[in-house]
Coordinates of C-alpha atoms in Angstrom, one line a residue:
X7 CA 72.4 51.0 -265.5
X8 CA 69.5 48.8 -264.6
X9 CA 70.2 45.4 -262.4
X10 CA 70.2 42.1 -264.3
X11 CA 67.5 40.1 -263.0
X12 CA 68.3 36.7 -261.1
X13 CA 67.8 33.3 -262.8
X14 CA 65.0 31.0 -261.4
X15 CA 65.9 29.5 -258.1
X16 CA 69.1 31.3 -257.8
X17 CA 69.5 33.8 -255.3
X18 CA 71.9 37.0 -256.2
X19 CA 75.2 36.6 -255.2
X20 CA 75.1 32.6 -254.7
X21 CA 78.4 31.9 -256.8
X22 CA 80.1 34.2 -254.3
X23 CA 78.9 32.5 -251.2
X24 CA 79.9 29.4 -252.7
X25 CA 83.5 30.2 -253.6
X26 CA 83.9 31.6 -250.1
X27 CA 82.8 28.3 -248.4
X28 CA 84.9 26.5 -250.4
X29 CA 87.8 28.7 -249.5
X30 CA 87.2 28.2 -245.9
X31 CA 87.1 24.4 -246.3
X32 CA 90.2 24.3 -248.1
X33 CA 91.8 26.0 -245.2
X34 CA 90.9 23.9 -242.5
X35 CA 93.0 20.8 -241.6
X36 CA 91.7 17.4 -240.1
X37 CA 92.7 17.2 -236.4
X38 CA 95.1 14.5 -235.8
X39 CA 93.9 11.2 -234.4
X40 CA 94.3 10.1 -231.0
X41 CA 95.5 6.5 -230.7
X42 CA 93.1 4.3 -228.3
X43 CA 90.5 6.7 -227.9
X44 CA 86.8 5.5 -227.9
X45 CA 83.8 7.5 -227.4
X46 CA 82.8 7.5 -223.7
X47 CA 80.2 5.5 -222.5
X48 CA 77.4 5.2 -219.8
X49 CA 79.2 4.0 -216.5
X50 CA 77.3 1.5 -214.3
X51 CA 75.5 3.8 -211.8
X52 CA 76.1 3.3 -208.2
X53 CA 77.2 -0.6 -208.6
X54 CA 73.9 -1.5 -210.6
X55 CA 73.6 -2.6 -214.0
X56 CA 71.1 -4.9 -216.0
X57 CA 71.8 -8.6 -216.1
X58 CA 70.6 -11.9 -217.6
X59 CA 68.0 -13.6 -215.6
X60 CA 69.7 -15.8 -212.7
X61 CA 66.6 -17.3 -211.3
X62 CA 67.7 -20.9 -212.1
X63 CA 69.3 -22.3 -209.1
X64 CA 71.3 -25.9 -208.9
X65 CA 69.0 -29.0 -208.8
X66 CA 71.4 -30.4 -206.4
X67 CA 69.7 -28.2 -203.7
X68 CA 66.7 -30.2 -203.9
X69 CA 68.8 -33.2 -202.9
X70 CA 69.9 -31.8 -199.5
X71 CA 67.3 -34.0 -197.6
X72 CA 63.9 -32.0 -197.5
X73 CA 60.9 -33.7 -197.3
X74 CA 59.2 -33.8 -200.6
X75 CA 55.5 -32.9 -200.8
X76 CA 52.9 -32.7 -203.5
X77 CA 49.3 -32.3 -203.6
X78 CA 47.1 -32.2 -206.7
X79 CA 43.2 -31.9 -206.5
X80 CA 41.4 -31.3 -209.5
X81 CA 37.8 -30.9 -208.2
X82 CA 39.4 -27.8 -206.0
X83 CA 41.6 -26.7 -208.9
X84 CA 44.6 -26.7 -207.0
X85 CA 48.1 -28.0 -207.0
X86 CA 50.8 -27.6 -204.5
X87 CA 54.7 -28.6 -204.5
X88 CA 56.6 -28.0 -201.5
X89 CA 59.1 -29.0 -198.9
X90 CA 59.4 -29.5 -195.2
X91 CA 62.5 -30.3 -192.7
X92 CA 62.4 -32.8 -190.2
X93 CA 62.4 -30.9 -186.9
X94 CA 62.0 -27.5 -188.4
X95 CA 58.6 -26.8 -186.8
X96 CA 58.2 -23.2 -187.2
X97 CA 59.2 -23.4 -190.8
X98 CA 56.7 -26.2 -191.4
X99 CA 54.0 -24.2 -190.0
X100 CA 54.5 -21.4 -192.0
X101 CA 54.8 -23.4 -195.2
X102 CA 51.6 -25.6 -194.0
X103 CA 49.7 -22.2 -193.5
X104 CA 50.6 -21.0 -197.4
X105 CA 49.4 -24.3 -198.7
X106 CA 46.2 -24.3 -196.7
X107 CA 45.3 -20.8 -197.3
X108 CA 43.8 -21.1 -201.1
X109 CA 41.8 -24.0 -199.7
X110 CA 39.9 -21.9 -196.7
X111 CA 36.5 -21.6 -198.8
X112 CA 36.6 -25.0 -200.6
X113 CA 35.4 -28.4 -200.0
X114 CA 38.5 -30.6 -200.1
X115 CA 38.7 -34.3 -200.4
X116 CA 41.9 -36.0 -201.2
X117 CA 42.0 -37.4 -205.0
X118 CA 44.0 -40.2 -206.7
X119 CA 44.9 -40.3 -210.2
X120 CA 45.6 -42.8 -213.0
X121 CA 49.0 -44.4 -213.3
X122 CA 51.4 -42.4 -215.5
X123 CA 50.5 -39.3 -213.7
X124 CA 53.8 -38.2 -213.0
X125 CA 53.3 -37.0 -209.3
X126 CA 56.0 -39.1 -207.8
X127 CA 58.2 -36.1 -208.7
X128 CA 57.6 -34.2 -205.6
X129 CA 59.4 -31.0 -203.7
X130 CA 60.6 -27.8 -204.9
X131 CA 61.2 -27.5 -208.5
X132 CA 64.3 -25.4 -209.8
X133 CA 63.5 -22.3 -211.7
X134 CA 59.6 -22.2 -211.1
X135 CA 60.1 -19.2 -208.7
X136 CA 61.2 -17.2 -211.6
X137 CA 59.1 -18.6 -214.4
X138 CA 56.5 -16.4 -216.0
X139 CA 53.3 -16.4 -214.0
X140 CA 51.2 -17.9 -216.8
X141 CA 53.7 -21.0 -217.1
X142 CA 53.2 -21.6 -213.5
X143 CA 49.5 -22.0 -213.9
X144 CA 49.7 -23.8 -217.3
X145 CA 52.7 -25.9 -216.8
X146 CA 51.5 -29.8 -215.6
X147 CA 54.4 -29.9 -213.2
X148 CA 53.0 -26.9 -211.2
X149 CA 49.6 -25.9 -212.5
X150 CA 45.9 -26.9 -211.7
X151 CA 43.9 -28.8 -214.0
X152 CA 42.7 -26.7 -217.1
X153 CA 45.2 -24.2 -215.8
X154 CA 42.3 -22.8 -213.5
X155 CA 42.7 -22.0 -209.9
X156 CA 46.1 -22.2 -207.6
X157 CA 49.3 -23.1 -208.2
X158 CA 51.9 -23.2 -205.5
X159 CA 55.5 -24.0 -205.9
X160 CA 58.7 -23.5 -204.4
X161 CA 62.6 -23.2 -204.9
X162 CA 65.4 -23.9 -202.8
X163 CA 67.5 -20.9 -203.5
X164 CA 70.3 -21.2 -200.7
X165 CA 72.0 -23.5 -198.2
X166 CA 75.1 -22.3 -196.2
X167 CA 76.1 -22.7 -192.6
X168 CA 73.1 -23.9 -190.6
X169 CA 70.7 -22.0 -193.0
X170 CA 68.5 -22.7 -196.1
X171 CA 66.3 -20.4 -198.1
X172 CA 63.3 -21.7 -199.8
X173 CA 61.0 -19.1 -201.9
X174 CA 57.3 -20.2 -202.1
X175 CA 55.2 -18.8 -204.7
X176 CA 51.6 -18.9 -205.1
X177 CA 49.8 -18.0 -208.4
X178 CA 46.1 -17.7 -209.0
X179 CA 44.0 -17.3 -212.2
X180 CA 43.6 -18.8 -215.6
X181 CA 45.5 -19.1 -218.7
X182 CA 46.4 -15.6 -219.8
X183 CA 44.6 -14.0 -216.9
X184 CA 46.8 -14.1 -213.6
X185 CA 45.0 -12.6 -210.5
X186 CA 47.3 -13.0 -208.0
X187 CA 51.0 -13.9 -207.8
X188 CA 52.9 -14.0 -204.4
X189 CA 56.4 -14.9 -203.4
X190 CA 57.7 -15.2 -199.9
X191 CA 61.2 -16.4 -199.1
X192 CA 61.7 -18.1 -195.8
X193 CA 65.2 -18.7 -194.3
X194 CA 65.2 -21.5 -191.8
X195 CA 68.2 -21.8 -189.1
X196 CA 68.1 -25.6 -188.8
X197 CA 70.3 -25.5 -185.9
X198 CA 68.4 -22.8 -183.9
X199 CA 65.0 -23.5 -185.1
X200 CA 64.1 -20.0 -186.0
X201 CA 62.7 -18.9 -189.5
X202 CA 63.1 -15.4 -191.0
X203 CA 60.7 -14.0 -193.7
X204 CA 63.3 -12.5 -196.5
X205 CA 61.1 -9.2 -196.0
X206 CA 63.0 -8.7 -192.9
X207 CA 66.1 -8.2 -194.4
X208 CA 65.3 -5.3 -196.7
X209 CA 65.2 -1.6 -195.1
X210 CA 61.8 0.4 -196.1
X211 CA 63.2 2.4 -198.6
X212 CA 64.8 -0.5 -200.4
X213 CA 62.1 -1.6 -203.1
X214 CA 61.4 2.0 -204.2
X215 CA 65.8 2.4 -204.8
X216 CA 65.6 -0.9 -206.6
X217 CA 62.8 0.2 -208.8
X218 CA 64.4 3.8 -209.8
X219 CA 67.8 2.3 -210.6
X220 CA 66.3 -0.3 -212.7
X221 CA 64.2 2.1 -214.6
X222 CA 67.4 4.2 -214.8
X223 CA 69.2 1.1 -216.5
X224 CA 66.2 0.8 -218.9
X225 CA 66.0 4.4 -220.0
X226 CA 69.8 4.1 -220.7
X227 CA 69.2 0.5 -222.8
X228 CA 66.1 2.3 -224.8
X229 CA 68.6 5.0 -225.9
X230 CA 67.7 7.9 -223.4
X231 CA 70.6 10.4 -222.7
X232 CA 69.0 12.4 -220.1
X233 CA 70.6 12.1 -216.7
X234 CA 67.4 14.0 -215.0
X235 CA 66.0 12.3 -211.9
X236 CA 63.4 9.3 -212.2
X237 CA 60.1 10.3 -210.9
X238 CA 59.3 8.5 -207.7
X239 CA 57.5 5.0 -208.5
X240 CA 53.7 4.7 -207.6
X241 CA 52.7 2.1 -205.0
X242 CA 51.9 -0.4 -207.8
X243 CA 55.3 0.1 -209.1
X244 CA 57.0 -0.2 -205.8
X245 CA 55.0 -3.7 -205.2
X246 CA 56.8 -5.0 -208.2
X247 CA 60.4 -4.5 -206.7
X248 CA 59.1 -5.4 -203.4
X249 CA 58.2 -8.7 -204.9
X250 CA 61.6 -8.9 -206.7
X251 CA 63.3 -8.6 -202.9
X252 CA 61.5 -11.7 -202.1
X253 CA 63.5 -13.6 -204.3
X254 CA 67.1 -12.1 -204.4
X255 CA 69.7 -14.6 -205.7
X256 CA 72.8 -13.9 -203.8
X257 CA 76.3 -15.2 -204.7
X258 CA 79.3 -16.0 -202.7
X259 CA 81.2 -12.8 -203.9
X260 CA 78.3 -10.7 -202.2
X261 CA 76.9 -9.8 -205.6
X262 CA 73.1 -10.3 -206.4
X263 CA 70.9 -10.8 -209.3
X264 CA 67.3 -8.9 -208.4
X265 CA 64.7 -9.8 -211.0
X266 CA 61.4 -7.7 -211.5
X267 CA 58.3 -9.2 -213.0
X268 CA 57.0 -7.7 -216.2
X269 CA 54.9 -4.3 -215.7
X270 CA 57.7 -1.7 -214.9
X271 CA 56.5 1.6 -216.3
X272 CA 57.2 5.1 -215.8
X273 CA 56.9 8.4 -217.7
X274 CA 60.6 8.2 -218.7
X275 CA 60.2 4.8 -220.6
X276 CA 56.9 5.9 -222.0
X277 CA 58.7 8.9 -223.5
X278 CA 61.1 6.6 -225.4
X279 CA 58.0 4.5 -226.4
X280 CA 58.0 1.7 -223.8
X281 CA 55.0 2.0 -222.2
X282 CA 55.5 -0.9 -219.5
X283 CA 57.9 -4.1 -219.6
X284 CA 56.3 -7.5 -221.0
X285 CA 59.1 -9.6 -219.8
X286 CA 60.9 -10.0 -216.5
X287 CA 64.0 -7.4 -215.8
X288 CA 67.1 -8.3 -214.2
X289 CA 69.7 -6.3 -212.7
X290 CA 72.9 -7.0 -210.7
X291 CA 74.0 -5.2 -207.5
X292 CA 77.1 -5.2 -206.0
X293 CA 77.9 -5.8 -202.7
X294 CA 78.2 -2.4 -201.2
X295 CA 74.8 -1.5 -202.7
X296 CA 73.2 -4.5 -201.0
X297 CA 74.8 -3.6 -197.9
X298 CA 73.0 -0.1 -197.7
X299 CA 69.7 -1.6 -198.6
X300 CA 69.8 -4.6 -196.0
X301 CA 68.8 -4.7 -192.4
X302 CA 70.9 -5.9 -189.4
X303 CA 68.8 -9.1 -189.8
X304 CA 70.4 -9.8 -193.2
X305 CA 73.7 -9.0 -192.0
X306 CA 73.9 -11.7 -189.3
X307 CA 72.7 -14.1 -191.9
X308 CA 75.6 -12.9 -194.4
X309 CA 78.0 -13.9 -191.8
X310 CA 77.3 -17.7 -192.4
X311 CA 77.4 -17.1 -196.2
X312 CA 80.9 -18.6 -197.2
X313 CA 80.5 -21.5 -194.4
X314 CA 79.8 -25.0 -195.8
X315 CA 76.1 -26.1 -195.4
X316 CA 75.9 -28.1 -192.4
X317 CA 72.9 -30.4 -193.6
X318 CA 69.6 -31.4 -192.8
X319 CA 67.9 -33.9 -190.3
X320 CA 66.9 -37.1 -191.9
X321 CA 63.4 -38.0 -192.8
X322 CA 61.6 -40.1 -190.3
X323 CA 58.2 -42.0 -191.1
X324 CA 56.9 -40.5 -187.7
X325 CA 56.7 -37.1 -189.1
X326 CA 53.3 -35.4 -189.3
X327 CA 51.2 -36.3 -192.4
X328 CA 47.4 -34.8 -192.6
X329 CA 45.4 -37.5 -194.6
X330 CA 42.6 -34.9 -194.8
X331 CA 44.7 -33.0 -197.1
X332 CA 47.1 -35.6 -198.7
X333 CA 46.0 -38.8 -200.5
X334 CA 47.0 -41.5 -198.1
X335 CA 47.6 -45.3 -198.3
X336 CA 48.8 -47.5 -195.4
X337 CA 51.2 -50.1 -196.8
X338 CA 51.7 -52.9 -194.2
X339 CA 54.0 -55.9 -193.8
X340 CA 53.6 -59.1 -191.8
X341 CA 55.5 -61.8 -190.0
X342 CA 58.7 -60.2 -189.6
X343 CA 61.2 -59.2 -188.8
X344 CA 63.0 -61.4 -191.2
X345 CA 66.2 -61.5 -193.7
X346 CA 65.0 -58.8 -195.8
X347 CA 63.7 -56.4 -193.6
X348 CA 66.4 -54.1 -193.3
X349 CA 66.7 -54.2 -197.1
X350 CA 62.9 -52.8 -197.0
X351 CA 63.9 -50.0 -194.4
X352 CA 66.4 -48.7 -196.9
X353 CA 63.6 -48.7 -199.8
X354 CA 61.1 -46.9 -197.6
X355 CA 64.0 -44.2 -196.5
X356 CA 64.8 -43.5 -200.1
X357 CA 61.0 -43.1 -201.2
X358 CA 60.0 -41.2 -198.1
X359 CA 57.2 -43.7 -197.7
X360 CA 55.8 -44.7 -194.2
X361 CA 54.6 -48.2 -193.5
X362 CA 53.4 -50.3 -190.4
X363 CA 55.2 -53.8 -189.6
X364 CA 53.2 -56.6 -187.9
X365 CA 55.7 -58.6 -186.2
X366 CA 55.5 -62.1 -184.4
X367 CA 57.2 -62.8 -181.2
X368 CA 59.0 -66.0 -182.5
X369 CA 60.6 -63.9 -185.1
X370 CA 62.1 -61.1 -182.8
X371 CA 64.3 -63.3 -180.9
X372 CA 67.6 -62.6 -182.4
X373 CA 66.4 -59.8 -184.6
X374 CA 65.9 -57.1 -181.8
X375 CA 68.6 -54.6 -184.0
X376 CA 65.9 -54.9 -186.7
X377 CA 63.1 -54.2 -184.2
X378 CA 64.9 -50.9 -183.2
X379 CA 65.8 -49.9 -186.5
X380 CA 62.0 -50.1 -187.7
X381 CA 61.3 -48.1 -184.4
X382 CA 63.9 -45.5 -185.1
X383 CA 63.1 -44.8 -188.6
X384 CA 59.5 -43.8 -187.5
X385 CA 57.4 -47.0 -188.8
X386 CA 54.6 -48.2 -186.8
X387 CA 54.8 -52.0 -185.0
X388 CA 51.7 -53.7 -184.2
X389 CA 51.4 -57.2 -182.6
X390 CA 50.8 -60.3 -185.2
X391 CA 50.9 -62.5 -181.9
X392 CA 53.7 -64.5 -180.6
X393 CA 53.2 -67.8 -182.8
X394 CA 50.4 -67.1 -185.4
X395 CA 47.5 -68.9 -184.0
X396 CA 43.9 -68.6 -185.2
X397 CA 42.8 -66.3 -182.3
X398 CA 39.0 -67.4 -182.7
X399 CA 40.0 -71.1 -181.8
X400 CA 42.3 -70.7 -178.8
X401 CA 40.4 -68.8 -176.1
X402 CA 40.5 -65.8 -174.4
X403 CA 43.6 -66.4 -172.2
X404 CA 45.4 -67.7 -175.0
X405 CA 44.3 -64.7 -177.2
X406 CA 45.7 -62.2 -174.6
X407 CA 48.8 -64.3 -173.8
X408 CA 49.4 -64.1 -178.0
X409 CA 48.8 -60.8 -178.7
X410 CA 49.8 -58.8 -175.5
X411 CA 52.9 -60.9 -174.9
X412 CA 54.1 -60.1 -178.3
X413 CA 53.3 -56.3 -177.7
X414 CA 55.0 -56.4 -174.3
X415 CA 58.0 -58.1 -176.2
X416 CA 58.2 -55.3 -178.7
X417 CA 57.9 -52.6 -176.3
X418 CA 60.5 -53.9 -174.2
X419 CA 62.7 -53.3 -177.1
X420 CA 61.5 -50.0 -178.5
X421 CA 60.6 -48.4 -175.1
X422 CA 57.1 -47.4 -176.9
X423 CA 53.7 -49.0 -176.1
X424 CA 52.0 -51.1 -178.7
X425 CA 48.5 -50.1 -179.2
X426 CA 47.0 -52.5 -181.9
X427 CA 47.4 -55.8 -183.5
X428 CA 46.6 -57.9 -186.5
X429 CA 45.0 -61.2 -186.0
X430 CA 46.6 -64.0 -187.9
X431 CA 44.6 -65.1 -191.2
X432 CA 42.2 -61.9 -190.7
X433 CA 40.5 -64.2 -188.1
X434 CA 38.6 -62.2 -185.4
X435 CA 35.5 -61.9 -183.6
X436 CA 33.6 -60.3 -181.0
X437 CA 35.2 -62.5 -178.4
X438 CA 38.5 -62.0 -179.4
X439 CA 38.0 -58.1 -179.7
X440 CA 36.8 -58.4 -176.0
X441 CA 39.9 -60.6 -174.8
X442 CA 42.5 -58.0 -176.1
X443 CA 40.7 -54.5 -175.9
X444 CA 43.0 -53.3 -178.8
X445 CA 41.9 -52.2 -182.3
X446 CA 42.1 -55.3 -184.9
X447 CA 43.9 -53.8 -188.0
X448 CA 42.7 -55.9 -190.9
X449 CA 43.3 -54.8 -194.7
X450 CA 41.1 -53.6 -197.7
X451 CA 43.8 -54.8 -200.1
X452 CA 45.5 -58.3 -200.1
X453 CA 48.1 -58.9 -202.4
X454 CA 48.4 -62.5 -201.7
X455 CA 52.0 -62.5 -201.8
X456 CA 52.4 -65.8 -199.9
X457 CA 51.2 -67.4 -203.3
X458 CA 54.5 -66.3 -204.8
X459 CA 53.0 -64.7 -208.0
X460 CA 56.1 -62.6 -208.8
X461 CA 56.9 -58.7 -208.5
X462 CA 55.0 -57.8 -211.5
X463 CA 51.8 -59.4 -210.0
X464 CA 52.2 -57.9 -206.8
X465 CA 52.7 -54.5 -208.3
X466 CA 49.4 -54.7 -210.3
X467 CA 47.7 -56.3 -207.3
X468 CA 48.4 -53.0 -205.1
X469 CA 49.5 -49.8 -207.2
X470 CA 46.5 -49.4 -209.7
X471 CA 43.6 -50.8 -207.5
X472 CA 44.5 -48.4 -204.4
X473 CA 41.8 -46.0 -203.5
X474 CA 42.7 -43.2 -200.9
X475 CA 42.4 -44.6 -197.2
X476 CA 43.2 -48.1 -198.4
X477 CA 45.2 -50.5 -196.3
X478 CA 47.4 -52.9 -198.1
X479 CA 48.6 -56.4 -197.0
X480 CA 52.4 -57.6 -198.1
X481 CA 54.9 -59.8 -195.9
X482 CA 58.2 -58.6 -195.5
X483 CA 59.4 -62.3 -194.9
X484 CA 58.9 -62.8 -198.9
X485 CA 61.7 -61.8 -201.0
X486 CA 59.7 -60.6 -204.1
X487 CA 57.3 -58.2 -201.6
X488 CA 60.6 -56.7 -200.5
X489 CA 62.3 -56.3 -203.8
X490 CA 59.0 -54.8 -205.2
X491 CA 58.6 -52.1 -202.5
X492 CA 60.8 -49.6 -204.4
X493 CA 58.2 -50.0 -207.5
X494 CA 55.3 -50.1 -205.3
X495 CA 56.1 -46.8 -203.6
X496 CA 57.0 -45.3 -206.6
X497 CA 53.8 -46.5 -208.5
X498 CA 51.5 -45.1 -205.4
X499 CA 53.5 -41.6 -205.5
X500 CA 53.1 -41.3 -209.3
X501 CA 49.1 -41.7 -208.7
X502 CA 49.5 -38.9 -205.9
X503 CA 49.4 -41.3 -202.9
X504 CA 51.4 -40.6 -199.8
X505 CA 52.4 -43.7 -197.9
X506 CA 52.0 -43.4 -194.5
X507 CA 51.8 -45.5 -191.2
X508 CA 48.5 -46.3 -189.6
X509 CA 49.0 -43.7 -186.8
X510 CA 49.0 -41.2 -189.9
X511 CA 46.0 -42.7 -191.7
X512 CA 44.0 -42.1 -188.9
X513 CA 45.3 -38.8 -187.5
X514 CA 46.6 -40.7 -184.4
X515 CA 43.3 -42.0 -183.3
X516 CA 42.7 -45.4 -184.6
X517 CA 39.2 -46.6 -184.2
X518 CA 38.5 -49.3 -181.8
X519 CA 37.2 -52.7 -183.1
X520 CA 37.9 -54.3 -186.6
X521 CA 39.5 -51.8 -189.0
X522 CA 39.9 -52.6 -192.6
X523 CA 40.3 -49.2 -194.1
X524 CA 40.1 -45.6 -193.4

């Protein structure tokens, strides 16, 4: 008997296979459900997990008493925000070197800007250490003119015990093209006077381990199921992790957030379709893992972490200011001390603004406490004679008695010599200069406040017309001059000026003869 041909598309015996399959399925029963069971997930690997970025620090850390500084120079393509600490010489020296380094090959002349430039906002900027580098260059709060050149910013990241931590960041390039991005975190011990670079807190293999563990977490996030070891990082990739270790945000519970910049790349990630990261990547590390990465220097610092912050020394007007770098102006006050001088000192302290007081001997009697307070705050004091005569009309003996007598009176109260004077009415000639033998300080801007023009006029006569190196004349015996001081200082700082003492204006060497400006 001949075999029957199979129909198109159907194999011989197919009905029998289907019947058998159905029979087998019918004989299978569904396994019982296990109550509360869920599929296993990835466990955190050795105390590391991906985390949200944690680079913003409390703005309150900026208000601990730092000396707030800012320099903008459009001709040089440069802007720097930074802080200093009264009495912390080593910390200030390290920061000063960082802000000067980009200027080494540039011709630099301090600049002032129009009112409304916003430059009174000074010191560190919360969050800026963690910004995208392009934002540091392009944001007017930090970047150079036209987003081309060098931007230096800082962020206060820690304050505990006698320790403060400040991250300094220097970004160079143009908008969309960053050529360099360098972070350095300095921990200053304000009690011991020492400063330690955060790089000293990490063992040599810490950066590569941070990178490897970060790539493991990214591989899992991208859907990779492999647990094969990650290939070692290149030097370039290790450098990304080292940069992250310069800005670690530790918490009181011992954990920390470590944020790596964009650009993480590895063969494992490329195999999952991720050539390199385009945004910052943060991981959270547990305390035990951190301890394994850290050196003994870090452990010594950690012993203070849960101790309340001891505070910073107060700002003082005598602290160094380099007027070849900063845009300086000297604000001076004549005829005191008077009933408003103490209020003026409070204003100057709040503004971190230095000033020079030319005092009259007849007003010092009964006000020696004010003289001491002016000196204690670091402001300059000059002689304004005993009784305010026109020195060109009284002869050399009377000149000396008036000027030197007042200078000796001030020195006897403060313990510091008085090295310059201001002639009443600005009246001075060669005979007076020869008789006194000290520099005669005049002014380049006279507000004529003695005419009583009102606060608004005093501001207009000083703030918008000032130029770098000017000497401005006020009197602290006039109420409006003192009540306007807050707006005057804020207005000058808004334009980029740093109000300084005469000693600072001239770098400690006031020239001889008649002086009207720097």
